[in-house]
């Protein structure tokens, strides 16, 4: 079993340096894939109301041989549930779908600025944390200005900001802001959804140098830039390949060279304008 190291969040909770994305893992096949991942060493399962697989995630937690307290379930409040009371109701709904009595990390999925309620939603999440429904609270797809707004309004700093992050969009400025404020960065689509990223010559050259695969080089880069990647794979062999990145180290120059592959957002989902309900 692969041992995935952990870091400590700004609220004192533990958090793995790599986790499993579960988008599109559904039904019995999805549950089996998640149980396989847990058996390989994964401890973080990333879901959301909008993935429509919270039931499967809860079932994988129950079926695995690993103690509940050693697993970390992340879920997310969708745009249509924004608002202080709506956030609490959404979390109660997620707990029901998961069949669990606690969510370990609850995120706001998208800020949805046109709705104008992310600060109220954040207040509801603070209430939910105080009531013990969730252990840690954070956000997803928030900009520096939006994070500042939440902190100024409530004094509560999100534990995590989960954002699009991969070598084509390394998010250097946002990562520096997170580091200054004690916010853990989490990378969604860390493999750029198997786009041409994995065919980049640089990654193939570094894979040869380190006797690894290009995918492992990318995931190691996430670890070394201080972000928790959550690669999704339905395949047990690829899951193990993805998690097996904690026994080699890229040089600083190699990290910088990978960051220089930067192109920008791949799917145009700018949090200032993107709406997801
Ligand atoms: P990703 O993890 O970058 O890429 C997943 C794709 O890569 C799948 O097609 C997978 O196929 C393939 N893959 C995985 N490991 C591989 C390997 N070792 N070699 C070759 N191909 C491999 O993309 P993602 O699923 O979009 O992002 C990961 C997670 O982030 C999601 O599942 C979700 O939990 C989260 N997410 C969050 C947001 C947000 O707004 N907060 C947005 C998007 C995603 P197989 O399954 O066949 O291996």
Short mmCIF file of C-alpha atoms and ligand atoms in Angstrom, two decimals:
data_model
loop_
_atom_site.label_atom_id
_atom_site.label_comp_id
_atom_site.label_asym_id
_atom_site.label_seq_id
_atom_site.Cartn_x
_atom_site.Cartn_y
_atom_site.Cartn_z
CA UNK A 1 0.00 0.00 0.00
CA UNK A 2 1.31 3.46 -0.93
CA UNK A 3 1.72 5.84 1.99
CA UNK A 4 0.52 9.31 0.98
CA UNK A 5 1.97 12.02 3.25
CA UNK A 6 -0.25 14.63 4.88
CA UNK A 7 -0.06 18.33 5.71
CA UNK A 8 -1.86 20.26 8.45
CA UNK A 9 -4.56 22.75 7.42
CA UNK A 10 -5.00 26.19 9.04
CA UNK A 11 -7.67 24.70 11.35
CA UNK A 12 -5.36 21.92 12.59
CA UNK A 13 -6.94 19.13 10.49
CA UNK A 14 -4.81 16.68 8.49
CA UNK A 15 -4.98 16.71 4.71
CA UNK A 16 -3.32 14.36 2.17
CA UNK A 17 -0.79 15.59 -0.36
CA UNK A 18 -2.71 13.68 -3.10
CA UNK A 19 -6.31 12.46 -3.40
CA UNK A 20 -8.79 10.84 -5.79
CA UNK A 21 -11.09 12.80 -8.11
CA UNK A 22 -14.42 11.00 -8.53
CA UNK A 23 -16.18 12.92 -11.30
CA UNK A 24 -17.98 10.34 -13.49
CA UNK A 25 -17.30 7.45 -11.08
CA UNK A 26 -20.83 6.17 -10.62
CA UNK A 27 -22.76 2.98 -9.92
CA UNK A 28 -21.23 -0.31 -8.84
CA UNK A 29 -18.22 0.21 -11.13
CA UNK A 30 -17.61 3.59 -9.57
CA UNK A 31 -17.84 2.20 -6.04
CA UNK A 32 -15.44 -0.62 -6.94
CA UNK A 33 -12.96 1.89 -8.41
CA UNK A 34 -13.08 3.99 -5.24
CA UNK A 35 -12.62 0.96 -2.97
CA UNK A 36 -9.62 -0.09 -5.09
CA UNK A 37 -8.15 3.39 -4.68
CA UNK A 38 -8.58 3.30 -0.90
CA UNK A 39 -6.93 -0.11 -0.82
CA UNK A 40 -4.00 1.31 -2.80
CA UNK A 41 -3.49 4.05 -0.21
CA UNK A 42 -5.77 6.94 -1.25
CA UNK A 43 -7.39 8.63 1.75
CA UNK A 44 -9.14 11.64 0.14
CA UNK A 45 -12.26 11.22 -2.04
CA UNK A 46 -13.41 14.37 -3.84
CA UNK A 47 -17.12 14.59 -4.65
CA UNK A 48 -19.82 17.27 -5.09
CA UNK A 49 -23.61 17.50 -5.13
CA UNK A 50 -23.35 18.10 -8.87
CA UNK A 51 -21.36 14.89 -9.50
CA UNK A 52 -24.46 12.93 -8.45
CA UNK A 53 -22.26 10.25 -6.87
CA UNK A 54 -22.26 11.11 -3.16
CA UNK A 55 -24.12 7.85 -2.48
CA UNK A 56 -21.33 5.91 -4.21
CA UNK A 57 -18.64 7.78 -2.27
CA UNK A 58 -20.33 6.99 1.05
CA UNK A 59 -20.73 3.37 0.01
CA UNK A 60 -17.02 3.12 -0.87
CA UNK A 61 -16.14 4.51 2.57
CA UNK A 62 -18.39 1.89 4.20
CA UNK A 63 -17.11 -1.02 2.08
CA UNK A 64 -13.42 -0.25 2.49
CA UNK A 65 -11.44 -1.88 5.26
CA UNK A 66 -10.01 1.47 6.34
CA UNK A 67 -11.28 3.21 9.47
CA UNK A 68 -13.66 6.13 8.79
CA UNK A 69 -11.38 8.49 10.74
CA UNK A 70 -8.50 7.72 8.37
CA UNK A 71 -10.56 8.76 5.33
CA UNK A 72 -11.36 12.26 4.20
CA UNK A 73 -14.54 13.02 2.23
CA UNK A 74 -14.76 16.34 0.39
CA UNK A 75 -18.07 17.63 -0.98
CA UNK A 76 -19.21 20.90 -2.56
CA UNK A 77 -22.25 23.17 -2.41
CA UNK A 78 -23.67 23.95 -5.88
CA UNK A 79 -24.64 27.43 -7.08
CA UNK A 80 -28.36 26.74 -6.74
CA UNK A 81 -27.89 26.17 -2.98
CA UNK A 82 -26.21 29.50 -2.19
CA UNK A 83 -27.41 31.41 0.87
CA UNK A 84 -26.84 31.03 4.63
CA UNK A 85 -29.67 28.59 5.46
CA UNK A 86 -29.52 27.00 1.99
CA UNK A 87 -25.87 26.09 2.63
CA UNK A 88 -26.79 24.24 5.82
CA UNK A 89 -29.70 22.52 4.04
CA UNK A 90 -27.34 21.52 1.20
CA UNK A 91 -24.84 20.03 3.64
CA UNK A 92 -27.64 18.09 5.39
CA UNK A 93 -28.66 16.80 1.95
CA UNK A 94 -25.10 15.72 1.18
CA UNK A 95 -24.83 13.95 4.53
CA UNK A 96 -28.03 12.07 3.70
CA UNK A 97 -26.78 11.07 0.24
CA UNK A 98 -23.38 10.04 1.61
CA UNK A 99 -24.96 8.20 4.54
CA UNK A 100 -22.25 9.65 6.78
CA UNK A 101 -22.51 11.73 9.93
CA UNK A 102 -19.70 14.13 8.99
CA UNK A 103 -18.19 15.66 5.88
CA UNK A 104 -14.47 16.21 6.40
CA UNK A 105 -14.06 19.17 4.06
CA UNK A 106 -16.96 21.17 2.64
CA UNK A 107 -16.32 23.56 -0.24
CA UNK A 108 -18.36 26.18 -2.12
CA UNK A 109 -18.16 24.69 -5.63
CA UNK A 110 -18.15 27.96 -7.63
CA UNK A 111 -18.49 31.57 -6.45
CA UNK A 112 -21.25 32.30 -9.01
CA UNK A 113 -20.80 36.08 -8.73
CA UNK A 114 -24.09 36.80 -10.56
CA UNK A 115 -25.95 35.14 -7.66
CA UNK A 116 -24.13 37.45 -5.24
CA UNK A 117 -24.45 35.15 -2.23
CA UNK A 118 -21.08 33.53 -1.67
CA UNK A 119 -20.41 35.52 1.54
CA UNK A 120 -23.80 34.43 2.96
CA UNK A 121 -23.04 30.86 1.87
CA UNK A 122 -19.71 31.09 3.71
CA UNK A 123 -21.55 32.22 6.87
CA UNK A 124 -23.78 29.15 6.59
CA UNK A 125 -20.71 26.93 6.27
CA UNK A 126 -19.21 28.48 9.42
CA UNK A 127 -22.52 27.67 11.20
CA UNK A 128 -22.37 24.09 9.86
CA UNK A 129 -18.80 23.69 11.09
CA UNK A 130 -19.76 25.05 14.52
CA UNK A 131 -22.60 22.50 14.63
CA UNK A 132 -20.19 19.66 13.81
CA UNK A 133 -21.78 18.78 10.45
CA UNK A 134 -18.46 19.36 8.70
CA UNK A 135 -14.91 19.30 10.02
CA UNK A 136 -13.16 21.82 7.75
CA UNK A 137 -14.51 24.46 5.39
CA UNK A 138 -13.04 25.87 2.23
CA UNK A 139 -13.86 27.05 -1.27
CA UNK A 140 -13.29 26.18 -4.89
CA UNK A 141 -12.62 28.43 -7.85
CA UNK A 142 -12.23 31.58 -5.72
CA UNK A 143 -10.02 34.47 -6.85
CA UNK A 144 -7.76 36.46 -4.53
CA UNK A 145 -10.35 39.27 -4.36
CA UNK A 146 -13.16 36.83 -3.47
CA UNK A 147 -11.03 35.16 -0.79
CA UNK A 148 -10.25 38.59 0.68
CA UNK A 149 -13.96 39.42 0.73
CA UNK A 150 -14.78 36.26 2.71
CA UNK A 151 -11.95 36.85 5.18
CA UNK A 152 -12.81 40.55 5.68
CA UNK A 153 -16.52 39.79 6.18
CA UNK A 154 -16.17 36.89 8.63
CA UNK A 155 -12.58 36.68 9.92
CA UNK A 156 -12.60 32.99 8.92
CA UNK A 157 -9.90 32.00 6.42
CA UNK A 158 -10.87 29.11 4.10
CA UNK A 159 -8.76 26.02 4.83
CA UNK A 160 -8.52 25.10 1.14
CA UNK A 161 -9.10 26.63 -2.31
CA UNK A 162 -9.55 23.94 -4.99
CA UNK A 163 -8.82 25.42 -8.42
CA UNK A 164 -7.93 24.49 -11.99
CA UNK A 165 -4.19 23.87 -11.78
CA UNK A 166 -1.82 21.90 -14.01
CA UNK A 167 1.43 22.71 -15.86
CA UNK A 168 -0.54 24.57 -18.57
CA UNK A 169 -2.13 26.76 -15.84
CA UNK A 170 0.23 26.79 -12.83
CA UNK A 171 -1.55 29.64 -10.98
CA UNK A 172 1.67 31.11 -9.54
CA UNK A 173 0.11 34.34 -8.20
CA UNK A 174 -2.84 32.58 -6.57
CA UNK A 175 -0.55 29.98 -4.97
CA UNK A 176 1.59 32.77 -3.50
CA UNK A 177 -1.55 34.43 -2.09
CA UNK A 178 -2.62 31.11 -0.55
CA UNK A 179 0.82 30.65 1.02
CA UNK A 180 0.67 34.14 2.54
CA UNK A 181 -2.76 33.45 4.06
CA UNK A 182 -2.33 29.83 5.17
CA UNK A 183 -4.77 28.45 2.57
CA UNK A 184 -3.97 24.99 1.17
CA UNK A 185 -4.07 24.80 -2.63
CA UNK A 186 -5.81 21.83 -4.25
CA UNK A 187 -5.49 21.13 -8.00
CA UNK A 188 -8.50 20.05 -10.06
CA UNK A 189 -7.92 18.43 -13.45
CA UNK A 190 -4.28 18.01 -12.37
CA UNK A 191 -3.50 15.97 -15.52
CA UNK A 192 -5.29 18.55 -17.69
CA UNK A 193 -7.78 15.74 -18.38
CA UNK A 194 -5.23 13.71 -20.31
CA UNK A 195 -5.01 16.42 -22.97
CA UNK A 196 -1.83 16.77 -25.02
CA UNK A 197 -0.08 17.70 -21.76
CA UNK A 198 0.96 14.08 -21.31
CA UNK A 199 2.63 14.09 -24.73
CA UNK A 200 4.90 17.08 -23.95
CA UNK A 201 8.51 16.23 -24.83
CA UNK A 202 9.83 17.82 -21.63
CA UNK A 203 7.70 15.49 -19.50
CA UNK A 204 8.90 12.48 -21.48
CA UNK A 205 12.53 13.54 -21.04
CA UNK A 206 12.09 14.02 -17.28
CA UNK A 207 10.28 10.69 -17.05
CA UNK A 208 13.39 9.00 -18.52
CA UNK A 209 15.71 10.92 -16.16
CA UNK A 210 13.72 9.79 -13.10
CA UNK A 211 12.68 6.37 -14.43
CA UNK A 212 9.00 7.34 -14.07
CA UNK A 213 6.02 8.02 -16.34
CA UNK A 214 5.13 11.51 -17.65
CA UNK A 215 1.98 11.36 -15.50
CA UNK A 216 4.05 10.74 -12.38
CA UNK A 217 6.32 13.66 -13.28
CA UNK A 218 3.25 15.94 -13.52
CA UNK A 219 1.81 14.74 -10.20
CA UNK A 220 5.20 15.09 -8.49
CA UNK A 221 5.33 18.68 -9.82
CA UNK A 222 1.98 19.38 -8.05
CA UNK A 223 3.37 18.00 -4.80
CA UNK A 224 6.51 20.13 -5.05
CA UNK A 225 4.65 23.36 -5.85
CA UNK A 226 2.66 22.74 -2.66
CA UNK A 227 -0.71 21.76 -4.12
CA UNK A 228 -2.76 18.61 -3.48
CA UNK A 229 -3.67 17.04 -6.87
CA UNK A 230 -6.83 14.94 -7.13
CA UNK A 231 -6.32 12.89 -10.33
CA UNK A 232 -9.36 10.87 -11.36
CA UNK A 233 -8.85 7.36 -12.64
CA UNK A 234 -11.27 4.46 -12.85
CA UNK A 235 -8.40 2.06 -13.44
CA UNK A 236 -6.61 0.45 -10.44
CA UNK A 237 -3.23 0.34 -12.21
CA UNK A 238 -3.42 4.00 -13.21
CA UNK A 239 -4.61 4.90 -9.70
CA UNK A 240 -1.49 3.25 -8.24
CA UNK A 241 0.74 4.88 -10.85
CA UNK A 242 -0.73 8.28 -9.93
CA UNK A 243 -0.26 7.86 -6.18
CA UNK A 244 3.28 6.48 -6.42
CA UNK A 245 5.08 9.84 -6.52
CA UNK A 246 6.53 10.17 -3.03
CA UNK A 247 9.93 8.55 -3.50
CA UNK A 248 11.59 10.79 -6.08
CA UNK A 249 12.29 14.51 -6.28
CA UNK A 250 12.43 16.95 -9.18
CA UNK A 251 15.16 19.58 -9.04
CA UNK A 252 14.10 23.23 -8.68
CA UNK A 253 15.12 23.80 -12.32
CA UNK A 254 12.94 20.88 -13.43
CA UNK A 255 9.97 22.27 -11.46
CA UNK A 256 10.51 25.67 -13.08
CA UNK A 257 10.78 24.14 -16.55
CA UNK A 258 7.45 22.34 -16.09
CA UNK A 259 5.83 25.57 -14.83
CA UNK A 260 7.10 27.28 -18.01
CA UNK A 261 4.69 25.12 -20.06
CA UNK A 262 2.08 27.69 -18.99
CA UNK A 263 -0.64 28.54 -21.54
CA UNK A 264 -3.58 29.70 -19.40
CA UNK A 265 -6.97 28.22 -18.52
CA UNK A 266 -7.82 25.27 -20.77
CA UNK A 267 -11.60 25.37 -20.63
CA UNK A 268 -12.33 29.08 -20.19
CA UNK A 269 -13.92 28.63 -16.76
CA UNK A 270 -13.03 32.04 -15.32
CA UNK A 271 -14.58 32.32 -11.81
CA UNK A 272 -15.37 36.01 -12.47
CA UNK A 273 -17.83 35.02 -15.18
CA UNK A 274 -18.36 31.24 -15.11
CA UNK A 275 -21.73 30.21 -13.70
CA UNK A 276 -22.45 26.69 -12.53
CA UNK A 277 -25.68 26.00 -10.71
P1 LIG B 1 -7.82 14.71 -14.51
O1 LIG B 1 -7.77 14.04 -13.20
O2 LIG B 1 -6.79 15.72 -14.86
O3 LIG B 1 -7.81 13.62 -15.69
C1 LIG B 1 -8.66 12.52 -15.69
C2 LIG B 1 -8.46 11.74 -16.99
O4 LIG B 1 -7.11 11.28 -17.06
C3 LIG B 1 -9.36 10.55 -17.11
O5 LIG B 1 -9.75 10.47 -18.47
C4 LIG B 1 -8.46 9.38 -16.73
O6 LIG B 1 -8.89 8.22 -17.39
C5 LIG B 1 -7.13 9.86 -17.22
N1 LIG B 1 -5.99 9.34 -16.45
C6 LIG B 1 -5.88 9.28 -15.10
N2 LIG B 1 -4.71 8.75 -14.74
C7 LIG B 1 -4.05 8.46 -15.87
C8 LIG B 1 -2.78 7.89 -16.16
N3 LIG B 1 -1.95 7.51 -15.17
N4 LIG B 1 -2.42 7.75 -17.45
C9 LIG B 1 -3.24 8.11 -18.46
N5 LIG B 1 -4.45 8.67 -18.25
C10 LIG B 1 -4.86 8.83 -16.97
O7 LIG B 1 -9.25 15.43 -14.74
P2 LIG B 1 -10.60 15.60 -13.92
O8 LIG B 1 -11.29 14.34 -13.66
O9 LIG B 1 -11.33 16.71 -14.65
O10 LIG B 1 -10.13 16.26 -12.53
C11 LIG B 1 -9.89 15.49 -11.36
C12 LIG B 1 -10.96 15.74 -10.32
O11 LIG B 1 -11.02 17.13 -9.98
C13 LIG B 1 -12.39 15.44 -10.79
O12 LIG B 1 -12.64 14.06 -10.86
C14 LIG B 1 -13.17 16.17 -9.73
O13 LIG B 1 -13.21 15.39 -8.53
C15 LIG B 1 -12.34 17.43 -9.54
N6 LIG B 1 -12.82 18.62 -10.32
C16 LIG B 1 -13.25 19.72 -9.62
C17 LIG B 1 -13.68 20.85 -10.30
C18 LIG B 1 -14.13 22.04 -9.52
O14 LIG B 1 -14.74 22.96 -10.11
N7 LIG B 1 -13.90 22.11 -8.23
C19 LIG B 1 -13.69 20.88 -11.70
C20 LIG B 1 -13.23 19.75 -12.40
C21 LIG B 1 -12.78 18.62 -11.70
P3 LIG B 1 -9.17 6.80 -16.62
O15 LIG B 1 -10.24 7.05 -15.59
O16 LIG B 1 -9.60 5.90 -17.72
O17 LIG B 1 -7.86 6.39 -15.99
#
